[in-house]
PDB file of N, CA and C in Angstrom:
ATOM      1  N   UNK A   1       0.857  -1.172   0.000  1.00  0.00           N
ATOM      2  CA  UNK A   1       0.000   0.001  -0.001  1.00  0.00           C
ATOM      3  C   UNK A   1       0.896   1.228   0.000  1.00  0.00           C
ATOM      4  N   UNK A   2       0.699   2.170  -0.925  1.00  0.00           N
ATOM      5  CA  UNK A   2       1.523   3.372  -0.964  1.00  0.00           C
ATOM      6  C   UNK A   2       1.404   4.189   0.318  1.00  0.00           C
ATOM      7  N   UNK A   3       2.477   4.903   0.639  1.00  0.00           N
ATOM      8  CA  UNK A   3       2.475   5.732   1.843  1.00  0.00           C
ATOM      9  C   UNK A   3       1.348   6.744   1.772  1.00  0.00           C
ATOM     10  N   UNK A   4       0.714   6.977   2.904  1.00  0.00           N
ATOM     11  CA  UNK A   4      -0.353   7.958   2.973  1.00  0.00           C
ATOM     12  C   UNK A   4      -1.715   7.427   2.565  1.00  0.00           C
ATOM     13  N   UNK A   5      -1.766   6.187   2.106  1.00  0.00           N
ATOM     14  CA  UNK A   5      -3.034   5.589   1.710  1.00  0.00           C
ATOM     15  C   UNK A   5      -3.451   4.593   2.788  1.00  0.00           C
ATOM     16  N   UNK A   6      -4.670   4.731   3.284  1.00  0.00           N
ATOM     17  CA  UNK A   6      -5.150   3.814   4.317  1.00  0.00           C
ATOM     18  C   UNK A   6      -5.439   2.452   3.732  1.00  0.00           C
ATOM     19  N   UNK A   7      -5.186   1.448   4.518  1.00  0.00           N
ATOM     20  CA  UNK A   7      -5.493   0.083   4.095  1.00  0.00           C
ATOM     21  C   UNK A   7      -6.874  -0.292   4.597  1.00  0.00           C
ATOM     22  N   UNK A   8      -7.475  -1.277   3.962  1.00  0.00           N
ATOM     23  CA  UNK A   8      -8.787  -1.760   4.373  1.00  0.00           C
ATOM     24  C   UNK A   8      -8.684  -2.576   5.644  1.00  0.00           C
ATOM     25  N   UNK A   9      -9.805  -3.181   6.005  1.00  0.00           N
ATOM     26  CA  UNK A   9      -9.895  -3.927   7.260  1.00  0.00           C
ATOM     27  C   UNK A   9     -10.294  -5.373   6.957  1.00  0.00           C
ATOM     28  N   UNK A  10      -9.586  -6.325   7.586  1.00  0.00           N
ATOM     29  CA  UNK A  10      -9.946  -7.735   7.478  1.00  0.00           C
ATOM     30  C   UNK A  10     -10.939  -8.043   8.592  1.00  0.00           C
ATOM     31  N   UNK A  11     -12.071  -8.618   8.202  1.00  0.00           N
ATOM     32  CA  UNK A  11     -13.099  -8.979   9.183  1.00  0.00           C
ATOM     33  C   UNK A  11     -13.201 -10.493   9.263  1.00  0.00           C
ATOM     34  N   UNK A  12     -12.927 -11.032  10.441  1.00  0.00           N
ATOM     35  CA  UNK A  12     -13.038 -12.470  10.680  1.00  0.00           C
ATOM     36  C   UNK A  12     -13.782 -12.684  11.989  1.00  0.00           C
ATOM     37  N   UNK A  13     -14.283 -13.882  12.181  1.00  0.00           N
ATOM     38  CA  UNK A  13     -14.909 -14.233  13.453  1.00  0.00           C
ATOM     39  C   UNK A  13     -13.815 -14.637  14.435  1.00  0.00           C
ATOM     40  N   UNK A  14     -13.963 -14.230  15.680  1.00  0.00           N
ATOM     41  CA  UNK A  14     -12.983 -14.622  16.698  1.00  0.00           C
ATOM     42  C   UNK A  14     -12.996 -16.127  16.907  1.00  0.00           C
ATOM     43  N   UNK A  15     -14.181 -16.710  16.841  1.00  0.00           N
ATOM     44  CA  UNK A  15     -14.289 -18.163  16.929  1.00  0.00           C
ATOM     45  C   UNK A  15     -15.481 -18.620  16.093  1.00  0.00           C
ATOM     46  N   UNK A  16     -15.398 -19.842  15.632  1.00  0.00           N
ATOM     47  CA  UNK A  16     -16.462 -20.452  14.833  1.00  0.00           C
ATOM     48  C   UNK A  16     -16.757 -21.808  15.457  1.00  0.00           C
ATOM     49  N   UNK A  17     -18.037 -22.096  15.647  1.00  0.00           N
ATOM     50  CA  UNK A  17     -18.428 -23.382  16.207  1.00  0.00           C
ATOM     51  C   UNK A  17     -18.806 -24.324  15.077  1.00  0.00           C
ATOM     52  N   UNK A  18     -18.278 -25.525  15.127  1.00  0.00           N
ATOM     53  CA  UNK A  18     -18.564 -26.532  14.108  1.00  0.00           C
ATOM     54  C   UNK A  18     -19.128 -27.784  14.777  1.00  0.00           C
ATOM     55  N   UNK A  19     -19.926 -28.515  14.021  1.00  0.00           N
ATOM     56  CA  UNK A  19     -20.489 -29.778  14.490  1.00  0.00           C
ATOM     57  C   UNK A  19     -19.842 -30.892  13.674  1.00  0.00           C
ATOM     58  N   UNK A  20     -19.279 -31.868  14.343  1.00  0.00           N
ATOM     59  CA  UNK A  20     -18.621 -32.982  13.681  1.00  0.00           C
ATOM     60  C   UNK A  20     -19.535 -33.612  12.640  1.00  0.00           C
ATOM     61  N   UNK A  21     -19.030 -33.770  11.418  1.00  0.00           N
ATOM     62  CA  UNK A  21     -19.798 -34.390  10.339  1.00  0.00           C
ATOM     63  C   UNK A  21     -20.630 -33.417   9.523  1.00  0.00           C
ATOM     64  N   UNK A  22     -20.664 -32.137   9.927  1.00  0.00           N
ATOM     65  CA  UNK A  22     -21.428 -31.138   9.175  1.00  0.00           C
ATOM     66  C   UNK A  22     -20.489 -30.103   8.566  1.00  0.00           C
ATOM     67  N   UNK A  23     -21.009 -29.383   7.570  1.00  0.00           N
ATOM     68  CA  UNK A  23     -20.230 -28.326   6.936  1.00  0.00           C
ATOM     69  C   UNK A  23     -20.158 -27.114   7.855  1.00  0.00           C
ATOM     70  N   UNK A  24     -19.069 -26.368   7.742  1.00  0.00           N
ATOM     71  CA  UNK A  24     -18.922 -25.132   8.505  1.00  0.00           C
ATOM     72  C   UNK A  24     -18.342 -24.057   7.589  1.00  0.00           C
ATOM     73  N   UNK A  25     -18.853 -22.842   7.728  1.00  0.00           N
ATOM     74  CA  UNK A  25     -18.337 -21.701   6.978  1.00  0.00           C
ATOM     75  C   UNK A  25     -17.272 -21.017   7.827  1.00  0.00           C
ATOM     76  N   UNK A  26     -16.106 -20.808   7.227  1.00  0.00           N
ATOM     77  CA  UNK A  26     -15.038 -20.052   7.864  1.00  0.00           C
ATOM     78  C   UNK A  26     -15.006 -18.687   7.174  1.00  0.00           C
ATOM     79  N   UNK A  27     -15.576 -17.665   7.819  1.00  0.00           N
ATOM     80  CA  UNK A  27     -15.718 -16.372   7.165  1.00  0.00           C
ATOM     81  C   UNK A  27     -14.433 -15.557   7.159  1.00  0.00           C
ATOM     82  N   UNK A  28     -14.270 -14.768   6.122  1.00  0.00           N
ATOM     83  CA  UNK A  28     -13.171 -13.817   6.026  1.00  0.00           C
ATOM     84  C   UNK A  28     -13.561 -12.790   4.974  1.00  0.00           C
ATOM     85  N   UNK A  29     -13.703 -11.555   5.394  1.00  0.00           N
ATOM     86  CA  UNK A  29     -14.088 -10.495   4.467  1.00  0.00           C
ATOM     87  C   UNK A  29     -13.087  -9.358   4.606  1.00  0.00           C
ATOM     88  N   UNK A  30     -12.717  -8.794   3.466  1.00  0.00           N
ATOM     89  CA  UNK A  30     -11.823  -7.640   3.452  1.00  0.00           C
ATOM     90  C   UNK A  30     -12.621  -6.430   3.014  1.00  0.00           C
ATOM     91  N   UNK A  31     -12.684  -5.451   3.881  1.00  0.00           N
ATOM     92  CA  UNK A  31     -13.372  -4.205   3.548  1.00  0.00           C
ATOM     93  C   UNK A  31     -12.348  -3.284   2.895  1.00  0.00           C
ATOM     94  N   UNK A  32     -12.322  -3.312   1.567  1.00  0.00           N
ATOM     95  CA  UNK A  32     -11.304  -2.598   0.789  1.00  0.00           C
ATOM     96  C   UNK A  32     -11.543  -1.095   0.783  1.00  0.00           C
ATOM     97  N   UNK A  33     -10.448  -0.365   0.683  1.00  0.00           N
ATOM     98  CA  UNK A  33     -10.505   1.070   0.460  1.00  0.00           C
ATOM     99  C   UNK A  33     -10.539   1.313  -1.051  1.00  0.00           C
ATOM    100  N   UNK A  34     -10.735   2.545  -1.445  1.00  0.00           N
ATOM    101  CA  UNK A  34     -10.764   2.875  -2.872  1.00  0.00           C
ATOM    102  C   UNK A  34      -9.504   2.387  -3.573  1.00  0.00           C
ATOM    103  N   UNK A  35      -9.670   1.886  -4.756  1.00  0.00           N
ATOM    104  CA  UNK A  35      -8.570   1.426  -5.617  1.00  0.00           C
ATOM    105  C   UNK A  35      -7.875   0.173  -5.124  1.00  0.00           C
ATOM    106  N   UNK A  36      -8.351  -0.439  -4.060  1.00  0.00           N
ATOM    107  CA  UNK A  36      -7.759  -1.687  -3.592  1.00  0.00           C
ATOM    108  C   UNK A  36      -8.481  -2.864  -4.227  1.00  0.00           C
ATOM    109  N   UNK A  37      -7.721  -3.926  -4.456  1.00  0.00           N
ATOM    110  CA  UNK A  37      -8.305  -5.157  -4.984  1.00  0.00           C
ATOM    111  C   UNK A  37      -7.549  -6.325  -4.360  1.00  0.00           C
ATOM    112  N   UNK A  38      -8.274  -7.301  -3.874  1.00  0.00           N
ATOM    113  CA  UNK A  38      -7.644  -8.462  -3.254  1.00  0.00           C
ATOM    114  C   UNK A  38      -7.153  -9.389  -4.362  1.00  0.00           C
ATOM    115  N   UNK A  39      -5.880  -9.732  -4.306  1.00  0.00           N
ATOM    116  CA  UNK A  39      -5.276 -10.621  -5.296  1.00  0.00           C
ATOM    117  C   UNK A  39      -5.292 -12.069  -4.830  1.00  0.00           C
ATOM    118  N   UNK A  40      -5.092 -12.288  -3.523  1.00  0.00           N
ATOM    119  CA  UNK A  40      -4.948 -13.651  -3.020  1.00  0.00           C
ATOM    120  C   UNK A  40      -5.394 -13.740  -1.572  1.00  0.00           C
ATOM    121  N   UNK A  41      -6.027 -14.866  -1.235  1.00  0.00           N
ATOM    122  CA  UNK A  41      -6.378 -15.194   0.144  1.00  0.00           C
ATOM    123  C   UNK A  41      -5.751 -16.552   0.438  1.00  0.00           C
ATOM    124  N   UNK A  42      -5.012 -16.648   1.526  1.00  0.00           N
ATOM    125  CA  UNK A  42      -4.393 -17.914   1.917  1.00  0.00           C
ATOM    126  C   UNK A  42      -4.963 -18.353   3.256  1.00  0.00           C
ATOM    127  N   UNK A  43      -5.460 -19.583   3.288  1.00  0.00           N
ATOM    128  CA  UNK A  43      -5.979 -20.171   4.527  1.00  0.00           C
ATOM    129  C   UNK A  43      -4.930 -21.126   5.088  1.00  0.00           C
ATOM    130  N   UNK A  44      -4.626 -20.963   6.381  1.00  0.00           N
ATOM    131  CA  UNK A  44      -3.652 -21.799   7.063  1.00  0.00           C
ATOM    132  C   UNK A  44      -4.321 -22.472   8.256  1.00  0.00           C
ATOM    133  N   UNK A  45      -3.830 -23.653   8.596  1.00  0.00           N
ATOM    134  CA  UNK A  45      -4.275 -24.344   9.802  1.00  0.00           C
ATOM    135  C   UNK A  45      -3.132 -24.308  10.801  1.00  0.00           C
ATOM    136  N   UNK A  46      -3.420 -23.804  11.984  1.00  0.00           N
ATOM    137  CA  UNK A  46      -2.407 -23.744  13.028  1.00  0.00           C
ATOM    138  C   UNK A  46      -2.391 -25.072  13.755  1.00  0.00           C
ATOM    139  N   UNK A  47      -1.239 -25.688  13.810  1.00  0.00           N
ATOM    140  CA  UNK A  47      -1.117 -27.003  14.422  1.00  0.00           C
ATOM    141  C   UNK A  47      -0.350 -26.958  15.728  1.00  0.00           C
ATOM    142  N   UNK A  48       0.081 -28.131  16.198  1.00  0.00           N
ATOM    143  CA  UNK A  48       0.835 -28.214  17.444  1.00  0.00           C
ATOM    144  C   UNK A  48       2.094 -27.349  17.400  1.00  0.00           C
ATOM    145  N   UNK A  49       2.386 -26.726  18.517  1.00  0.00           N
ATOM    146  CA  UNK A  49       3.597 -25.914  18.598  1.00  0.00           C
ATOM    147  C   UNK A  49       3.508 -24.628  17.800  1.00  0.00           C
ATOM    148  N   UNK A  50       2.306 -24.253  17.361  1.00  0.00           N
ATOM    149  CA  UNK A  50       2.148 -23.009  16.613  1.00  0.00           C
ATOM    150  C   UNK A  50       2.521 -23.102  15.150  1.00  0.00           C
ATOM    151  N   UNK A  51       2.861 -24.299  14.697  1.00  0.00           N
ATOM    152  CA  UNK A  51       3.197 -24.465  13.273  1.00  0.00           C
ATOM    153  C   UNK A  51       1.960 -24.274  12.419  1.00  0.00           C
ATOM    154  N   UNK A  52       2.146 -23.687  11.244  1.00  0.00           N
ATOM    155  CA  UNK A  52       1.032 -23.474  10.323  1.00  0.00           C
ATOM    156  C   UNK A  52       1.225 -24.314   9.065  1.00  0.00           C
ATOM    157  N   UNK A  53       0.125 -24.867   8.584  1.00  0.00           N
ATOM    158  CA  UNK A  53       0.143 -25.634   7.347  1.00  0.00           C
ATOM    159  C   UNK A  53      -0.897 -25.037   6.410  1.00  0.00           C
ATOM    160  N   UNK A  54      -0.538 -24.897   5.153  1.00  0.00           N
ATOM    161  CA  UNK A  54      -1.443 -24.322   4.169  1.00  0.00           C
ATOM    162  C   UNK A  54      -2.611 -25.257   3.894  1.00  0.00           C
ATOM    163  N   UNK A  55      -3.802 -24.709   3.885  1.00  0.00           N
ATOM    164  CA  UNK A  55      -5.013 -25.456   3.573  1.00  0.00           C
ATOM    165  C   UNK A  55      -5.449 -25.151   2.142  1.00  0.00           C
ATOM    166  N   UNK A  56      -5.557 -23.865   1.828  1.00  0.00           N
ATOM    167  CA  UNK A  56      -6.035 -23.461   0.508  1.00  0.00           C
ATOM    168  C   UNK A  56      -5.528 -22.073   0.169  1.00  0.00           C
ATOM    169  N   UNK A  57      -5.371 -21.833  -1.137  1.00  0.00           N
ATOM    170  CA  UNK A  57      -5.032 -20.512  -1.651  1.00  0.00           C
ATOM    171  C   UNK A  57      -6.092 -20.154  -2.690  1.00  0.00           C
ATOM    172  N   UNK A  58      -6.691 -18.984  -2.518  1.00  0.00           N
ATOM    173  CA  UNK A  58      -7.649 -18.459  -3.479  1.00  0.00           C
ATOM    174  C   UNK A  58      -6.964 -17.299  -4.182  1.00  0.00           C
ATOM    175  N   UNK A  59      -6.853 -17.372  -5.503  1.00  0.00           N
ATOM    176  CA  UNK A  59      -6.137 -16.355  -6.264  1.00  0.00           C
ATOM    177  C   UNK A  59      -7.054 -15.760  -7.321  1.00  0.00           C
ATOM    178  N   UNK A  60      -6.978 -14.459  -7.483  1.00  0.00           N
ATOM    179  CA  UNK A  60      -7.867 -13.751  -8.410  1.00  0.00           C
ATOM    180  C   UNK A  60      -7.737 -14.258  -9.843  1.00  0.00           C
ATOM    181  N   UNK A  61      -6.523 -14.501 -10.307  1.00  0.00           N
ATOM    182  CA  UNK A  61      -6.320 -14.933 -11.696  1.00  0.00           C
ATOM    183  C   UNK A  61      -6.175 -16.439 -11.845  1.00  0.00           C
ATOM    184  N   UNK A  62      -5.580 -17.094 -10.872  1.00  0.00           N
ATOM    185  CA  UNK A  62      -5.253 -18.513 -11.001  1.00  0.00           C
ATOM    186  C   UNK A  62      -6.273 -19.446 -10.346  1.00  0.00           C
ATOM    187  N   UNK A  63      -7.355 -18.898  -9.794  1.00  0.00           N
ATOM    188  CA  UNK A  63      -8.377 -19.742  -9.179  1.00  0.00           C
ATOM    189  C   UNK A  63      -7.961 -20.230  -7.806  1.00  0.00           C
ATOM    190  N   UNK A  64      -8.448 -21.388  -7.424  1.00  0.00           N
ATOM    191  CA  UNK A  64      -8.131 -21.894  -6.088  1.00  0.00           C
ATOM    192  C   UNK A  64      -7.273 -23.141  -6.161  1.00  0.00           C
ATOM    193  N   UNK A  65      -6.439 -23.298  -5.149  1.00  0.00           N
ATOM    194  CA  UNK A  65      -5.626 -24.495  -5.007  1.00  0.00           C
ATOM    195  C   UNK A  65      -5.819 -24.995  -3.583  1.00  0.00           C
ATOM    196  N   UNK A  66      -6.253 -26.231  -3.456  1.00  0.00           N
ATOM    197  CA  UNK A  66      -6.475 -26.848  -2.148  1.00  0.00           C
ATOM    198  C   UNK A  66      -5.446 -27.953  -1.957  1.00  0.00           C
ATOM    199  N   UNK A  67      -4.806 -27.978  -0.800  1.00  0.00           N
ATOM    200  CA  UNK A  67      -3.833 -29.025  -0.506  1.00  0.00           C
ATOM    201  C   UNK A  67      -4.511 -30.395  -0.547  1.00  0.00           C
ATOM    202  N   UNK A  68      -3.752 -31.404  -0.931  1.00  0.00           N
ATOM    203  CA  UNK A  68      -4.296 -32.760  -1.099  1.00  0.00           C
ATOM    204  C   UNK A  68      -5.089 -33.254   0.116  1.00  0.00           C
ATOM    205  N   UNK A  69      -4.604 -32.942   1.319  1.00  0.00           N
ATOM    206  CA  UNK A  69      -5.280 -33.418   2.530  1.00  0.00           C
ATOM    207  C   UNK A  69      -6.704 -32.868   2.660  1.00  0.00           C
ATOM    208  N   UNK A  70      -7.001 -31.774   1.949  1.00  0.00           N
ATOM    209  CA  UNK A  70      -8.325 -31.138   2.039  1.00  0.00           C
ATOM    210  C   UNK A  70      -9.087 -31.184   0.716  1.00  0.00           C
ATOM    211  N   UNK A  71      -8.558 -31.912  -0.261  1.00  0.00           N
ATOM    212  CA  UNK A  71      -9.205 -31.989  -1.573  1.00  0.00           C
ATOM    213  C   UNK A  71     -10.633 -32.500  -1.437  1.00  0.00           C
ATOM    214  N   UNK A  72     -11.570 -31.810  -2.079  1.00  0.00           N
ATOM    215  CA  UNK A  72     -12.970 -32.193  -2.017  1.00  0.00           C
ATOM    216  C   UNK A  72     -13.686 -31.732  -0.761  1.00  0.00           C
ATOM    217  N   UNK A  73     -12.952 -31.147   0.174  1.00  0.00           N
ATOM    218  CA  UNK A  73     -13.558 -30.705   1.437  1.00  0.00           C
ATOM    219  C   UNK A  73     -13.574 -29.199   1.604  1.00  0.00           C
ATOM    220  N   UNK A  74     -12.793 -28.484   0.787  1.00  0.00           N
ATOM    221  CA  UNK A  74     -12.727 -27.031   0.910  1.00  0.00           C
ATOM    222  C   UNK A  74     -13.266 -26.404  -0.365  1.00  0.00           C
ATOM    223  N   UNK A  75     -14.252 -25.516  -0.192  1.00  0.00           N
ATOM    224  CA  UNK A  75     -14.874 -24.821  -1.320  1.00  0.00           C
ATOM    225  C   UNK A  75     -14.972 -23.346  -0.979  1.00  0.00           C
ATOM    226  N   UNK A  76     -14.894 -22.502  -1.997  1.00  0.00           N
ATOM    227  CA  UNK A  76     -15.199 -21.087  -1.777  1.00  0.00           C
ATOM    228  C   UNK A  76     -16.679 -20.948  -1.495  1.00  0.00           C
ATOM    229  N   UNK A  77     -17.010 -20.089  -0.562  1.00  0.00           N
ATOM    230  CA  UNK A  77     -18.424 -19.889  -0.237  1.00  0.00           C
ATOM    231  C   UNK A  77     -19.126 -19.092  -1.323  1.00  0.00           C
ATOM    232  N   UNK A  78     -18.434 -18.148  -1.956  1.00  0.00           N
ATOM    233  CA  UNK A  78     -19.074 -17.283  -2.945  1.00  0.00           C
ATOM    234  C   UNK A  78     -18.139 -17.074  -4.133  1.00  0.00           C
ATOM    235  N   UNK A  79     -18.737 -16.962  -5.305  1.00  0.00           N
ATOM    236  CA  UNK A  79     -17.964 -16.606  -6.494  1.00  0.00           C
ATOM    237  C   UNK A  79     -17.733 -15.102  -6.482  1.00  0.00           C
ATOM    238  N   UNK A  80     -16.880 -14.652  -7.383  1.00  0.00           N
ATOM    239  CA  UNK A  80     -16.681 -13.205  -7.513  1.00  0.00           C
ATOM    240  C   UNK A  80     -15.414 -12.745  -6.835  1.00  0.00           C
ATOM    241  N   UNK A  81     -15.403 -11.464  -6.514  1.00  0.00           N
ATOM    242  CA  UNK A  81     -14.216 -10.816  -5.951  1.00  0.00           C
ATOM    243  C   UNK A  81     -13.791 -11.476  -4.649  1.00  0.00           C
ATOM    244  N   UNK A  82     -12.491 -11.438  -4.413  1.00  0.00           N
ATOM    245  CA  UNK A  82     -11.930 -12.082  -3.223  1.00  0.00           C
ATOM    246  C   UNK A  82     -12.069 -11.253  -1.955  1.00  0.00           C
ATOM    247  N   UNK A  83     -12.759 -10.117  -2.035  1.00  0.00           N
ATOM    248  CA  UNK A  83     -13.038  -9.389  -0.803  1.00  0.00           C
ATOM    249  C   UNK A  83     -13.831 -10.292   0.142  1.00  0.00           C
ATOM    250  N   UNK A  84     -14.593 -11.227  -0.424  1.00  0.00           N
ATOM    251  CA  UNK A  84     -15.214 -12.283   0.373  1.00  0.00           C
ATOM    252  C   UNK A  84     -14.367 -13.535   0.161  1.00  0.00           C
ATOM    253  N   UNK A  85     -13.477 -13.789   1.105  1.00  0.00           N
ATOM    254  CA  UNK A  85     -12.556 -14.923   1.002  1.00  0.00           C
ATOM    255  C   UNK A  85     -12.978 -16.102   1.860  1.00  0.00           C
ATOM    256  N   UNK A  86     -14.260 -16.148   2.223  1.00  0.00           N
ATOM    257  CA  UNK A  86     -14.756 -17.216   3.081  1.00  0.00           C
ATOM    258  C   UNK A  86     -14.686 -18.561   2.372  1.00  0.00           C
ATOM    259  N   UNK A  87     -14.474 -19.612   3.149  1.00  0.00           N
ATOM    260  CA  UNK A  87     -14.488 -20.959   2.612  1.00  0.00           C
ATOM    261  C   UNK A  87     -15.482 -21.812   3.405  1.00  0.00           C
ATOM    262  N   UNK A  88     -15.906 -22.898   2.773  1.00  0.00           N
ATOM    263  CA  UNK A  88     -16.727 -23.896   3.442  1.00  0.00           C
ATOM    264  C   UNK A  88     -15.840 -25.124   3.624  1.00  0.00           C
ATOM    265  N   UNK A  89     -15.769 -25.602   4.849  1.00  0.00           N
ATOM    266  CA  UNK A  89     -15.035 -26.833   5.153  1.00  0.00           C
ATOM    267  C   UNK A  89     -16.102 -27.907   5.312  1.00  0.00           C
ATOM    268  N   UNK A  90     -16.118 -28.878   4.399  1.00  0.00           N
ATOM    269  CA  UNK A  90     -17.158 -29.898   4.387  1.00  0.00           C
ATOM    270  C   UNK A  90     -16.829 -31.042   5.331  1.00  0.00           C
ATOM    271  N   UNK A  91     -17.877 -31.570   5.961  1.00  0.00           N
ATOM    272  CA  UNK A  91     -17.798 -32.751   6.821  1.00  0.00           C
ATOM    273  C   UNK A  91     -16.688 -32.622   7.865  1.00  0.00           C
TER     274      UNK A  91
END
């Protein structure tokens, strides 16, 4: 972001409750400022010891890439601009 230009705000839920065996929406919305456009959203899973592992990458031009361990289980919640970067984690 160029100097003097305010950045937008990332809006996420502090916690999300899921039920075993059901789908859950993991919300993430970016409230962009003028002239901003989201290019990529990366979802990570925090594991033991604070280590992070990539779950999915949503890219404006290249589409989505889901790691093999989550193939068929991670979907974008909405089509369109990545300002809505929410995903659905199935089952």
